[in-house]
mmCIF file of C-alpha atoms in Angstrom:
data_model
loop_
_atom_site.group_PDB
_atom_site.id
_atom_site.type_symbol
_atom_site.label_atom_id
_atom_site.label_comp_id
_atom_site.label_asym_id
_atom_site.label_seq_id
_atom_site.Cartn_x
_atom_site.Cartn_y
_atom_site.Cartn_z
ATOM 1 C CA UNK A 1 28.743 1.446 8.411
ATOM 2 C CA UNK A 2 25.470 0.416 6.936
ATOM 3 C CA UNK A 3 22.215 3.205 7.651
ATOM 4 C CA UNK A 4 19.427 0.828 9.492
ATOM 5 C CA UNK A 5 16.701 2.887 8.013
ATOM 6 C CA UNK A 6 15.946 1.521 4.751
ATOM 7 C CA UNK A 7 12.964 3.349 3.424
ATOM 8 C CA UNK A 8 13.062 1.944 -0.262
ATOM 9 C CA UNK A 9 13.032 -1.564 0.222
ATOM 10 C CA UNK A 10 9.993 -4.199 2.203
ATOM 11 C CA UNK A 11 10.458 -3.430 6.120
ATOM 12 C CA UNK A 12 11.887 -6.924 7.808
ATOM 13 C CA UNK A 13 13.677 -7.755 10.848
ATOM 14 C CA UNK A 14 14.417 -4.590 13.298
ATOM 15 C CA UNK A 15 12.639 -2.476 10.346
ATOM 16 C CA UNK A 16 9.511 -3.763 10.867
ATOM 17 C CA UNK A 17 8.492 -1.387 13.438
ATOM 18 C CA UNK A 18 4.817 -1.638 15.693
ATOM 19 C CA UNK A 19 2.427 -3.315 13.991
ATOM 20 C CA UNK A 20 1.795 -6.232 16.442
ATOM 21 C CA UNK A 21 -1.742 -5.584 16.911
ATOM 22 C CA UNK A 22 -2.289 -5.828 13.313
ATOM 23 C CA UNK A 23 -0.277 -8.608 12.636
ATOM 24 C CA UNK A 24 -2.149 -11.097 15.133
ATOM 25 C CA UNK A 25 -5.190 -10.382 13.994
ATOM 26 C CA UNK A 26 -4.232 -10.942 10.353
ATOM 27 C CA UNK A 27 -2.652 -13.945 11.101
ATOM 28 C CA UNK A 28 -5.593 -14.930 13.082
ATOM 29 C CA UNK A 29 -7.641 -14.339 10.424
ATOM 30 C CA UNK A 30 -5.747 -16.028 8.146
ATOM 31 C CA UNK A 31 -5.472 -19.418 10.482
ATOM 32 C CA UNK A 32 -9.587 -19.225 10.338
ATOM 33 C CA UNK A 33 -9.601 -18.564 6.501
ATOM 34 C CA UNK A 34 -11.132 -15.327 6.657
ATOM 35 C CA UNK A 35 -11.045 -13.245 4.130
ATOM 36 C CA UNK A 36 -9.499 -9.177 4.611
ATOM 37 C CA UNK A 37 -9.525 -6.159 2.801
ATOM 38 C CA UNK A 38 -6.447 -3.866 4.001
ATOM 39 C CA UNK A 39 -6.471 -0.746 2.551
ATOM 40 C CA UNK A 40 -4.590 2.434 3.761
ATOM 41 C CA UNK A 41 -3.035 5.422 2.175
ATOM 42 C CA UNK A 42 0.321 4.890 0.229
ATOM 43 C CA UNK A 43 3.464 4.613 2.506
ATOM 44 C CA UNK A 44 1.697 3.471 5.662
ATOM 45 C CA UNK A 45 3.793 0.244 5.562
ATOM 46 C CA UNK A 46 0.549 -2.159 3.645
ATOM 47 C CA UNK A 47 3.150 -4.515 1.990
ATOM 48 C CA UNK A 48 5.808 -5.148 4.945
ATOM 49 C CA UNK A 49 2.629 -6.250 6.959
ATOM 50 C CA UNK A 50 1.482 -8.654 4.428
ATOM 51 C CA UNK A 51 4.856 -9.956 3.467
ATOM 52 C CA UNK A 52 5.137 -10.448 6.904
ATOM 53 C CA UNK A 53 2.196 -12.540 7.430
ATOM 54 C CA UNK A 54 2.958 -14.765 4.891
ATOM 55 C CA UNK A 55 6.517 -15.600 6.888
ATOM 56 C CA UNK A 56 4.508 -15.834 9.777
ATOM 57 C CA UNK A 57 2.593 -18.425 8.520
ATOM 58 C CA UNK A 58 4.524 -20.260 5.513
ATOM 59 C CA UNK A 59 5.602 -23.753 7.626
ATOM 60 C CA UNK A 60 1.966 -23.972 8.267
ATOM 61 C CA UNK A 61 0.278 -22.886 5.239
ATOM 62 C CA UNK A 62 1.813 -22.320 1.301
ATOM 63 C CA UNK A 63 1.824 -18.443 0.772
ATOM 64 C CA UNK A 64 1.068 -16.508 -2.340
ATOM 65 C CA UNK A 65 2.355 -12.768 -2.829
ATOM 66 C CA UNK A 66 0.217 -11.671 -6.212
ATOM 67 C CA UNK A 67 1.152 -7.854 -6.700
ATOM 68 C CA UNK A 68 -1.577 -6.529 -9.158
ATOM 69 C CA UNK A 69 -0.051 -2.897 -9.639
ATOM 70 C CA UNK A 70 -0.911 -2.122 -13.147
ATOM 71 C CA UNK A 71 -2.844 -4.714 -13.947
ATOM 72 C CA UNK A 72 -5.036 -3.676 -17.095
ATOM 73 C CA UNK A 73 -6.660 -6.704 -18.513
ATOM 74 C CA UNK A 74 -7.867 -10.340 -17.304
ATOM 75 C CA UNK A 75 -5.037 -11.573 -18.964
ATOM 76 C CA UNK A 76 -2.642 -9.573 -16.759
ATOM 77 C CA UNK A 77 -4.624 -10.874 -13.202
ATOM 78 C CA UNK A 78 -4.715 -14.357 -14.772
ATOM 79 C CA UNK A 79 -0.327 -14.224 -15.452
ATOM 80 C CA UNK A 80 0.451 -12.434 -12.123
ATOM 81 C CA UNK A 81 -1.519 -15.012 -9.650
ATOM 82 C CA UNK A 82 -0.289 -17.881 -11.767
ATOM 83 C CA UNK A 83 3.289 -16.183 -11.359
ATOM 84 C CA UNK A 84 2.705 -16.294 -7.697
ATOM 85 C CA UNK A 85 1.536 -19.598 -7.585
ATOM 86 C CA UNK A 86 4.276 -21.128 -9.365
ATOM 87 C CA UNK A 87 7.053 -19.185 -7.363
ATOM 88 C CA UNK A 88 5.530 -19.863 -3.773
ATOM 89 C CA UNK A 89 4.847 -23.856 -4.614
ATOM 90 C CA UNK A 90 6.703 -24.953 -7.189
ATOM 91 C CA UNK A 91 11.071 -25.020 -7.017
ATOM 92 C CA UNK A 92 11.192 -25.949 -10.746
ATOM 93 C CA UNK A 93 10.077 -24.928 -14.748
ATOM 94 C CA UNK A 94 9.374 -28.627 -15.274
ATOM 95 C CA UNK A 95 6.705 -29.033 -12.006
ATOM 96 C CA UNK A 96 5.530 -25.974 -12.517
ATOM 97 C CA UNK A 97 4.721 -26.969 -16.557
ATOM 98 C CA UNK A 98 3.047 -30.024 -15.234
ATOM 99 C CA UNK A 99 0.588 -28.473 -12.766
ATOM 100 C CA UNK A 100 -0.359 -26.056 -15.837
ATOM 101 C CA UNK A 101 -1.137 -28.377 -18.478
ATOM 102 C CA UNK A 102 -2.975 -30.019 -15.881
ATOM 103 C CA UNK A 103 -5.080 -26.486 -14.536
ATOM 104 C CA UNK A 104 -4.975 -24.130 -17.252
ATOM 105 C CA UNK A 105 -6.685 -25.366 -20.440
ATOM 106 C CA UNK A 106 -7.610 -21.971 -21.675
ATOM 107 C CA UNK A 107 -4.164 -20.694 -22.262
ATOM 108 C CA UNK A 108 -0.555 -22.184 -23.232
ATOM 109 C CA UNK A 109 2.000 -21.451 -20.607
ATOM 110 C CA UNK A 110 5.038 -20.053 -21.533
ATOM 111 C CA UNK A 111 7.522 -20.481 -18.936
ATOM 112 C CA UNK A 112 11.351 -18.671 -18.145
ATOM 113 C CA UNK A 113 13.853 -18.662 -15.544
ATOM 114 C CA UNK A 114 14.616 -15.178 -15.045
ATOM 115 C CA UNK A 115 17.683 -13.572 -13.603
ATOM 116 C CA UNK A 116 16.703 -13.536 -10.343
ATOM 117 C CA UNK A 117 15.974 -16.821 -10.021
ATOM 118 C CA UNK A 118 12.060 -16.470 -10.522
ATOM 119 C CA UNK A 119 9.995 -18.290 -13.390
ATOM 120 C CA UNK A 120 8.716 -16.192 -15.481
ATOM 121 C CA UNK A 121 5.095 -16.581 -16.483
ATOM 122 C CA UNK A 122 3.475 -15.652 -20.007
ATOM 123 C CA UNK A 123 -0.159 -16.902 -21.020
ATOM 124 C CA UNK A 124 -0.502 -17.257 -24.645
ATOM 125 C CA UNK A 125 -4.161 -17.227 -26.227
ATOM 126 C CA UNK A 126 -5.579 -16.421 -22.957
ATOM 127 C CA UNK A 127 -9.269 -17.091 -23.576
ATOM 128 C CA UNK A 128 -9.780 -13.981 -20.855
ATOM 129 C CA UNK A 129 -12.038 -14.912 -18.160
ATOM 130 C CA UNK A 130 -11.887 -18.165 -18.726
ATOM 131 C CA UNK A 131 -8.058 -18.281 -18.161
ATOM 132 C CA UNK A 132 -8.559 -15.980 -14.750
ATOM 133 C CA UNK A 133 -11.057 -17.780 -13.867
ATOM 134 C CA UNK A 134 -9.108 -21.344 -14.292
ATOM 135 C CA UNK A 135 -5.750 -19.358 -12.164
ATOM 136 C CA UNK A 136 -7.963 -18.684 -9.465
ATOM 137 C CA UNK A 137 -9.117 -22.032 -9.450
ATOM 138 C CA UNK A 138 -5.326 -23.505 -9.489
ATOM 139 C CA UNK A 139 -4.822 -22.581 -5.822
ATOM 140 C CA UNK A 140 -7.783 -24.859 -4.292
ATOM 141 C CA UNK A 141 -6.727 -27.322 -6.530
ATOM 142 C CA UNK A 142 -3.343 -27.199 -5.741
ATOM 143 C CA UNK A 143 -4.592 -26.945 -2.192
ATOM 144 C CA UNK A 144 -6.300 -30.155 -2.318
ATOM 145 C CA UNK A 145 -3.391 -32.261 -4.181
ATOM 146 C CA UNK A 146 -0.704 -31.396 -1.287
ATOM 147 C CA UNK A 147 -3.562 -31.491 1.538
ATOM 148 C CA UNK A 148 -2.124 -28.117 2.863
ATOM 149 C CA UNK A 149 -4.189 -24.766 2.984
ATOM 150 C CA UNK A 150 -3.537 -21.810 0.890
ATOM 151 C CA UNK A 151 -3.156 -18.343 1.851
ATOM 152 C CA UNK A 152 -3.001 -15.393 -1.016
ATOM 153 C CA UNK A 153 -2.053 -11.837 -0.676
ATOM 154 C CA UNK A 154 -3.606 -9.832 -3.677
ATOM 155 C CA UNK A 155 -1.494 -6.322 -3.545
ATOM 156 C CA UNK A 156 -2.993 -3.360 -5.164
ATOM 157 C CA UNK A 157 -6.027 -5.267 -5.991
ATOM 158 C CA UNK A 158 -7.789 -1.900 -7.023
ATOM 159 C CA UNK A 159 -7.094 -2.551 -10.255
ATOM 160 C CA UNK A 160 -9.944 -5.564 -10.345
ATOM 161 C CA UNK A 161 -12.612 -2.605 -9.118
ATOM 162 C CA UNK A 162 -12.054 -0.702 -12.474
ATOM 163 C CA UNK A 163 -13.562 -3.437 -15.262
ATOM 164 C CA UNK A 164 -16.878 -2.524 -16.919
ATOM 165 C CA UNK A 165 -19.779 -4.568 -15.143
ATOM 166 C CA UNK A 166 -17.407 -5.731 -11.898
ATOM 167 C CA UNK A 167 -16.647 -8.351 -14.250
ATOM 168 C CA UNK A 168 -13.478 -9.276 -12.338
ATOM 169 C CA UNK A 169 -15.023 -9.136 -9.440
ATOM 170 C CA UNK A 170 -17.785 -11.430 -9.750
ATOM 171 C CA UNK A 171 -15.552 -13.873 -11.095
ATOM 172 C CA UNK A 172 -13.216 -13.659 -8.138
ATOM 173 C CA UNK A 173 -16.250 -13.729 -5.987
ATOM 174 C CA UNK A 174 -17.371 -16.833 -7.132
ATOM 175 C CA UNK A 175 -14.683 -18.812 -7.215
ATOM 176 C CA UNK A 176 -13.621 -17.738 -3.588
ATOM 177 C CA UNK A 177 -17.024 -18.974 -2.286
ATOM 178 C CA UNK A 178 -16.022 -22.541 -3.483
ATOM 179 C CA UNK A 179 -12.517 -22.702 -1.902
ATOM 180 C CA UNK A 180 -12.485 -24.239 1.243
ATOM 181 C CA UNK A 181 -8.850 -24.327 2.116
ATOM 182 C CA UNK A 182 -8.347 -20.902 0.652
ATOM 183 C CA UNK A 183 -7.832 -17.318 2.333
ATOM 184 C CA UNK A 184 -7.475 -13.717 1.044
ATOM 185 C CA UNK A 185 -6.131 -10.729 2.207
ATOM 186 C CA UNK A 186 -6.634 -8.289 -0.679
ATOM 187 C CA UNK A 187 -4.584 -5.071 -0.256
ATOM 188 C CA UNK A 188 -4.610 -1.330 -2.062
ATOM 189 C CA UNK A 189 -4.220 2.237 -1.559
ATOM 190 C CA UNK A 190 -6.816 3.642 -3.359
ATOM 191 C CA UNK A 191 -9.224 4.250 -0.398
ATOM 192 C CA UNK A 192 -12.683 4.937 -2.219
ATOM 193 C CA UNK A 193 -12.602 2.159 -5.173
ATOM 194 C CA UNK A 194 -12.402 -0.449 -2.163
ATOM 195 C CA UNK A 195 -14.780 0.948 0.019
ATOM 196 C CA UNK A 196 -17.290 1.082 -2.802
ATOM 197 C CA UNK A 197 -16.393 -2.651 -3.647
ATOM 198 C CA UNK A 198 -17.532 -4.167 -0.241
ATOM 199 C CA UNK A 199 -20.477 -1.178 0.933
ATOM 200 C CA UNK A 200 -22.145 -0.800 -2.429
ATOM 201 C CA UNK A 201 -25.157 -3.369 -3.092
ATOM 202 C CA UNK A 202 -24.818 -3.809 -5.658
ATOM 203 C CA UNK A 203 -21.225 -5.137 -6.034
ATOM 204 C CA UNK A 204 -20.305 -8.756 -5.812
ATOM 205 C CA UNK A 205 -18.321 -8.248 -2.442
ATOM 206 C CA UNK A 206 -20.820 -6.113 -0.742
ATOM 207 C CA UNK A 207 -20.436 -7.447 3.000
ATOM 208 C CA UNK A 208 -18.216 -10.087 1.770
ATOM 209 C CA UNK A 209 -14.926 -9.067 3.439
ATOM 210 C CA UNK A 210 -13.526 -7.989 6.505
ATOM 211 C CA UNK A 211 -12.672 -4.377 5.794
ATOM 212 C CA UNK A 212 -9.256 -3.283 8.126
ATOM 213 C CA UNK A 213 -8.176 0.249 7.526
ATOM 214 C CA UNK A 214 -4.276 0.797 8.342
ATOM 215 C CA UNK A 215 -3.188 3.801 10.062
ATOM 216 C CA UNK A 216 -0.207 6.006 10.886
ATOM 217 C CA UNK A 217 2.297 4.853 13.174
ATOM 218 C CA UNK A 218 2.319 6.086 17.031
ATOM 219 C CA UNK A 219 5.468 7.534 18.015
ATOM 220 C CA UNK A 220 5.830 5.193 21.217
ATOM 221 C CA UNK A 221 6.232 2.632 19.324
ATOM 222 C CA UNK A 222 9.315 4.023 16.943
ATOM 223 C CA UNK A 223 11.352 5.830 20.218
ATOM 224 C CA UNK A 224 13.261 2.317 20.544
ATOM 225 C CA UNK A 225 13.849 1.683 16.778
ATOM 226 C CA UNK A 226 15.198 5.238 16.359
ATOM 227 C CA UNK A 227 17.164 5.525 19.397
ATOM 228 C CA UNK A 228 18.790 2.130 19.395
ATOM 229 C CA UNK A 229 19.749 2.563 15.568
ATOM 230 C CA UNK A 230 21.299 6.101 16.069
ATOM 231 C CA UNK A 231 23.119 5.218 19.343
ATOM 232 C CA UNK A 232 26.473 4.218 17.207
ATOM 233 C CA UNK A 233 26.649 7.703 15.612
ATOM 234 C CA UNK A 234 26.240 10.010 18.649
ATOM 235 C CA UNK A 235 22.451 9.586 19.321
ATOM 236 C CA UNK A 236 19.292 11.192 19.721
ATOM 237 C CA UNK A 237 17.677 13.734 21.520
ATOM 238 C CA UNK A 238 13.984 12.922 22.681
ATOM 239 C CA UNK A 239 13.282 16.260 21.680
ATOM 240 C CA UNK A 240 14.502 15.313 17.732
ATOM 241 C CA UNK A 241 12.632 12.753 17.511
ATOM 242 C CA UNK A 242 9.243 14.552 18.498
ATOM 243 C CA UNK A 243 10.606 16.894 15.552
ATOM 244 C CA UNK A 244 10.747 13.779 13.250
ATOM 245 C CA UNK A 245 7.609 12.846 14.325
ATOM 246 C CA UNK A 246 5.855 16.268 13.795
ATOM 247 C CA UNK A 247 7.321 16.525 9.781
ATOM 248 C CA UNK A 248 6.347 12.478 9.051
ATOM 249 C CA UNK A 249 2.979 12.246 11.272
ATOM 250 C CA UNK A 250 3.901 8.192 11.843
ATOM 251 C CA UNK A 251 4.092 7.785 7.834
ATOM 252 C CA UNK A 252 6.616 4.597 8.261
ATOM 253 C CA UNK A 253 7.810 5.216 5.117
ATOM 254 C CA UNK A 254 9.000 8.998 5.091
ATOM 255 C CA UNK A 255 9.719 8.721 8.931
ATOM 256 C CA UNK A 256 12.596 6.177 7.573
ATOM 257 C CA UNK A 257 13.527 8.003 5.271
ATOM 258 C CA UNK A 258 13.907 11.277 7.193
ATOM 259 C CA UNK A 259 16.018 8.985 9.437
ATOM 260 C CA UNK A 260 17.943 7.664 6.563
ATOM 261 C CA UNK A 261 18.678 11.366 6.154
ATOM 262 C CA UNK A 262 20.018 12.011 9.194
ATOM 263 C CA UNK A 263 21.826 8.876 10.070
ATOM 264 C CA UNK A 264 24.266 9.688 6.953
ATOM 265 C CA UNK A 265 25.049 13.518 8.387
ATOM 266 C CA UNK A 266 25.315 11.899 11.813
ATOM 267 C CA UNK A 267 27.401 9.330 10.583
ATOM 268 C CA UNK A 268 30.321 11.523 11.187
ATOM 269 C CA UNK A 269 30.004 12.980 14.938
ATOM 270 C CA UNK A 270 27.118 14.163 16.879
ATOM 271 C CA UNK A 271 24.015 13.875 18.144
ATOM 272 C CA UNK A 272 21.111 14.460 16.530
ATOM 273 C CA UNK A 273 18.877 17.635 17.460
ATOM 274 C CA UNK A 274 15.570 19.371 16.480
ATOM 275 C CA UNK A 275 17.574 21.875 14.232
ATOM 276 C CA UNK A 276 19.439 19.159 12.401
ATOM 277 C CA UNK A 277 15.710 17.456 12.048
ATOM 278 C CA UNK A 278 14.635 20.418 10.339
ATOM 279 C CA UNK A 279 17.323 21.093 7.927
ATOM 280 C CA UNK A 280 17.295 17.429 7.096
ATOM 281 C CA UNK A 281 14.096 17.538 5.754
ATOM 282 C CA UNK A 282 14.186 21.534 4.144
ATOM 283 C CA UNK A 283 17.662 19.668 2.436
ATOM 284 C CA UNK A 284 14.791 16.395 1.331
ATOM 285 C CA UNK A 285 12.282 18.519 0.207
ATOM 286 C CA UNK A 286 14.828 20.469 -1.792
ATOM 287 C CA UNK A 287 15.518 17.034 -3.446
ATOM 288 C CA UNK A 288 11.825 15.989 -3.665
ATOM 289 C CA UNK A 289 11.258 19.523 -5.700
ATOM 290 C CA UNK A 290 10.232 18.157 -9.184
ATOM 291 C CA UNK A 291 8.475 15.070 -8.042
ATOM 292 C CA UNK A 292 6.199 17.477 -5.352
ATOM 293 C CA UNK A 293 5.947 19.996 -8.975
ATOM 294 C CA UNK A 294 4.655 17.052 -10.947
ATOM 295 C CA UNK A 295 2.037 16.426 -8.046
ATOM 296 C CA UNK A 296 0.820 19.873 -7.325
ATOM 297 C CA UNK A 297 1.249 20.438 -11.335
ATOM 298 C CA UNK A 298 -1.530 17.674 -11.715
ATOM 299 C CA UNK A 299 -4.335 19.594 -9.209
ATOM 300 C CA UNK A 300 -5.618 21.956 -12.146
ATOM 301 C CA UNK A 301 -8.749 22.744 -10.188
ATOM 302 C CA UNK A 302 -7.703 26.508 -8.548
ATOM 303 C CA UNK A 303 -10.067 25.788 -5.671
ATOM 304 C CA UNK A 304 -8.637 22.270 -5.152
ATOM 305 C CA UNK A 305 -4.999 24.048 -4.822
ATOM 306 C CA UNK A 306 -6.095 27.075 -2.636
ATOM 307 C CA UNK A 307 -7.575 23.861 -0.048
ATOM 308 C CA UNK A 308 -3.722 22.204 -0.277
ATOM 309 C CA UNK A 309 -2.284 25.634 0.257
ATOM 310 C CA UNK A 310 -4.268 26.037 3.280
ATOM 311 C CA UNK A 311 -3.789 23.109 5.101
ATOM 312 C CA UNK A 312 0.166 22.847 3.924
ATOM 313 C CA UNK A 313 0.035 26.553 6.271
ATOM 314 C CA UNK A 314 -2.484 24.907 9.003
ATOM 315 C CA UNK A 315 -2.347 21.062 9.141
ATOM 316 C CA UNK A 316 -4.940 21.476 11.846
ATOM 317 C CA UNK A 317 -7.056 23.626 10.318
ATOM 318 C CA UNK A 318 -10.778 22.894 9.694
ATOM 319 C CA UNK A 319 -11.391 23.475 6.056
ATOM 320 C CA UNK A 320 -15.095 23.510 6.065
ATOM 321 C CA UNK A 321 -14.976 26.231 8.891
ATOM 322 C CA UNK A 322 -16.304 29.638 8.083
ATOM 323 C CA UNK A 323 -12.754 31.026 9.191
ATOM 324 C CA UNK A 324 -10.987 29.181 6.681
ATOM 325 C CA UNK A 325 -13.423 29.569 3.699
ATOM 326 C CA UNK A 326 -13.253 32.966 4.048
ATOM 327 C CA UNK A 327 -9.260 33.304 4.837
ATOM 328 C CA UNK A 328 -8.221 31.551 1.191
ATOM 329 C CA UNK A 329 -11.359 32.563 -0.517
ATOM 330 C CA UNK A 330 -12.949 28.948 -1.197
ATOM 331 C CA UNK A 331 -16.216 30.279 -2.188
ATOM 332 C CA UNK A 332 -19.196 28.311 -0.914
ATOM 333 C CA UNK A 333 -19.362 25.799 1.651
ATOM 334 C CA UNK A 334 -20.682 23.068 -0.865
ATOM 335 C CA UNK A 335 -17.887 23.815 -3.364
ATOM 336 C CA UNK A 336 -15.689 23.423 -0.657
ATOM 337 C CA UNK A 337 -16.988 19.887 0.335
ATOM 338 C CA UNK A 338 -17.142 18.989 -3.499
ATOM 339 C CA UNK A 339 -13.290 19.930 -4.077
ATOM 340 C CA UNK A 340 -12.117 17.931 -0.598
ATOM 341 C CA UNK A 341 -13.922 15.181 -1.935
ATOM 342 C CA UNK A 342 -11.894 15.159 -5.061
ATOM 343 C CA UNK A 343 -8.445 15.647 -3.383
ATOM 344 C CA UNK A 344 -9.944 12.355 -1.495
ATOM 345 C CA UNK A 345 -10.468 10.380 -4.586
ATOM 346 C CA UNK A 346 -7.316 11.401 -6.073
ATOM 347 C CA UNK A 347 -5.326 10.601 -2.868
ATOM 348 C CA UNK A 348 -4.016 13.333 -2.320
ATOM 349 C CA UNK A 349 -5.730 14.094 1.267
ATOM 350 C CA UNK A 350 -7.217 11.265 3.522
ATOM 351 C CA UNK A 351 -10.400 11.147 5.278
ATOM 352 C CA UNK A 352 -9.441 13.475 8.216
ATOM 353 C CA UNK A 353 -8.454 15.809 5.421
ATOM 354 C CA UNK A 354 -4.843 15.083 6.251
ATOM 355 C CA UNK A 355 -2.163 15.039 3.777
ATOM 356 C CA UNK A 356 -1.750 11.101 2.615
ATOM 357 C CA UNK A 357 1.918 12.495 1.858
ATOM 358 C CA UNK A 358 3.108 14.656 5.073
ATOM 359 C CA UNK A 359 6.453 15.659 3.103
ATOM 360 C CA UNK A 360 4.645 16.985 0.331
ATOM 361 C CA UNK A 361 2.737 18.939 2.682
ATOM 362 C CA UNK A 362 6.151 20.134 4.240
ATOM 363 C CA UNK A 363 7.164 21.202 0.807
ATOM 364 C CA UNK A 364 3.992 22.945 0.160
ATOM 365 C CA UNK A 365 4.454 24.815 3.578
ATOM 366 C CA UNK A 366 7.924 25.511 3.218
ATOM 367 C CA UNK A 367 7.271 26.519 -0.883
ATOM 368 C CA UNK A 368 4.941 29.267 0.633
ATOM 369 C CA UNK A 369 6.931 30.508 3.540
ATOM 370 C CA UNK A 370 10.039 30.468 0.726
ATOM 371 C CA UNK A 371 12.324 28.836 2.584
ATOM 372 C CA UNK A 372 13.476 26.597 -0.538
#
């Protein structure tokens, strides 16, 4: 019997849970070539909404998926959007040579079929910014030569924040101010190097893009998902799934996974309860023990900690409160703010001061309490 909750993989199909506002207006967006910036903490489900805008919209309009994770160097940018490009519009090595010869002066194309079916881009001599720049140019091009607009998902597009001078930035600025049958929706998870790139003057994109922010899932909307999915192994109580919900705080990703959990102990009899919620995830925390080590291992500022320790103990809790300073010892108020804007920057804790992880904060809380 296969689980239904696949937590490790892109969310399609019954998966794909809520989102509906979101997705029109994307796709709205897209159909007026308007540019977005989508940015959310990790696991909140960023991809599966882009990836699903680009089905949406493929018969109408050729879609790009450019994942930028890692992404160090121009040369990098310039290989991964080319990669895209070719994959998305072109079905074979020798069209896809063509078009390059023909777009990309700056660099020599090396082309592969890879396992998977894929071609496999390398740029050799890649003149830098000349070669990105002549990539990003391909896709109006290429727009213009089939007569058919272009949209492009750049994932994790953080990475083009981080070059000395915004250098990658103005040069994707420019070039998207000249493409006429050309939309982006640029995509990442680090919060505070895209906010900076579209509210600070002095950066190419200030006020250039439609900023979205991407939040938590409600728990109306996953009741029919869960319930349907666990009706063939006994079901779910109402009651559990309010437990789920209180553990994964809508986090799509870890509220699948915490299902995953319980679907395989289910699997054999039963339905499935508020205590089997809760010893599903003390059992997944157990497991997530040395990754949620590494994590906490990497805070080395002793203030910074005491502020996770706190809130892991009250989620709710107000951390620039009096009553809290004082109860874990933070010190001054201003310290305080300083080391919650930190634990900001380094994801760790969202805006709200949430946890951007609500299982690590389970672990933390459950760490403390000694219960594993």
């Amino acid at each position: 019997m296969k689980n239904p909750f696949d937590y490790q993989r892109i969310a399609r199909g019954k998966s794909f849970v809520n989102r509906e506002k979101e997705l029109e207006m994307l796709i709205e967006a897209v159909r007026h070539r308007e540019n977005i910036l989508l940015h959310s903490p990790r696991r909140l489900g960023k991809s599966s909404l882009l990836k699903k805008v680009l089905d949406s919209v493929k018969n109408e309009k050729i879609a790009i998926y450019v994942d930028l994770w890692e992404c160090s160097t121009e040369s990098e940018i310039a290989e991964n959007i080319v990669s895209g490009i070719v994959n998305a519009a072109y079905g074979k090595i020798e069209k896809a040579a063509v078009a390059l010869r023909e777009w990309i002066t700056s660099a020599r194309p090396l082309l592969t079929l890879e396992p998977d079916g894929k071609i496999g881009v390398k740029l050799d001599s890649v003149e830098k910014e000349k070669t990105l720049r002549e990539s990003l140019e391909m896709i109006q091009k290429m727009a213009e030569k089939r007569g058919k607009d272009v949209v492009v998902v750049l994932d994790e597009c953080q990475s083009i924040s981080e070059f000395r001078g915004h250098r990658v930035e103005k040069i994707l600025r420019s070039v998207m101010q000249d493409q006429d049958m050309v939309s982006y929706l640029l995509s990442g998870s680090k919060q505070h190097l895209l906010e900076a790139m579209v509210n600070e003057k002095t950066r190419p994109f200030y006020k250039q893009l439609r900023s979205v922010t991407l939040g938590p899932v409600p728990i109306g909307s996953f009741i029919p998902f869960i319930k349907e999915s666990f009706s063939d192994v006994g079901g779910v109580t109402d009651e559990a799934i309010s437990e789920i919900y209180r553990f994964t705080d809508g986090n799509p990703q870890r509220t699948q996974q915490v299902c995953h959990r319980l679907y395989s102990t289910a699997a054999g009899g039963g339905r499935v309860t508020p205590e089997s919620v809760g010893k599903a995830v003390m059992t997944l925390c157990g497991e997530l023990d040395g990754e949620f080590n590494d994590d906490l291992d990497a805070v080395k500022n002793k203030r910074q900690r005491q502020i996770l320790k706190g809130l892991a103990l009250e989620p709710h809790g107000k951390p620039l409160s009096g009553d809290f300073i004082g109860k874990y010892e933070l010190g001054s108020a201003s310290s305080v703010q300083i080391a919650l804007a930190e634990l900001i920057k380094k994801g760790i804790l969202d805006r709200n001061y949430g946890f951007v992880d609500p299982l690590f904060r389970t672990w933390l809380e459950f760490r403390q309490r000694n219960l594993i």
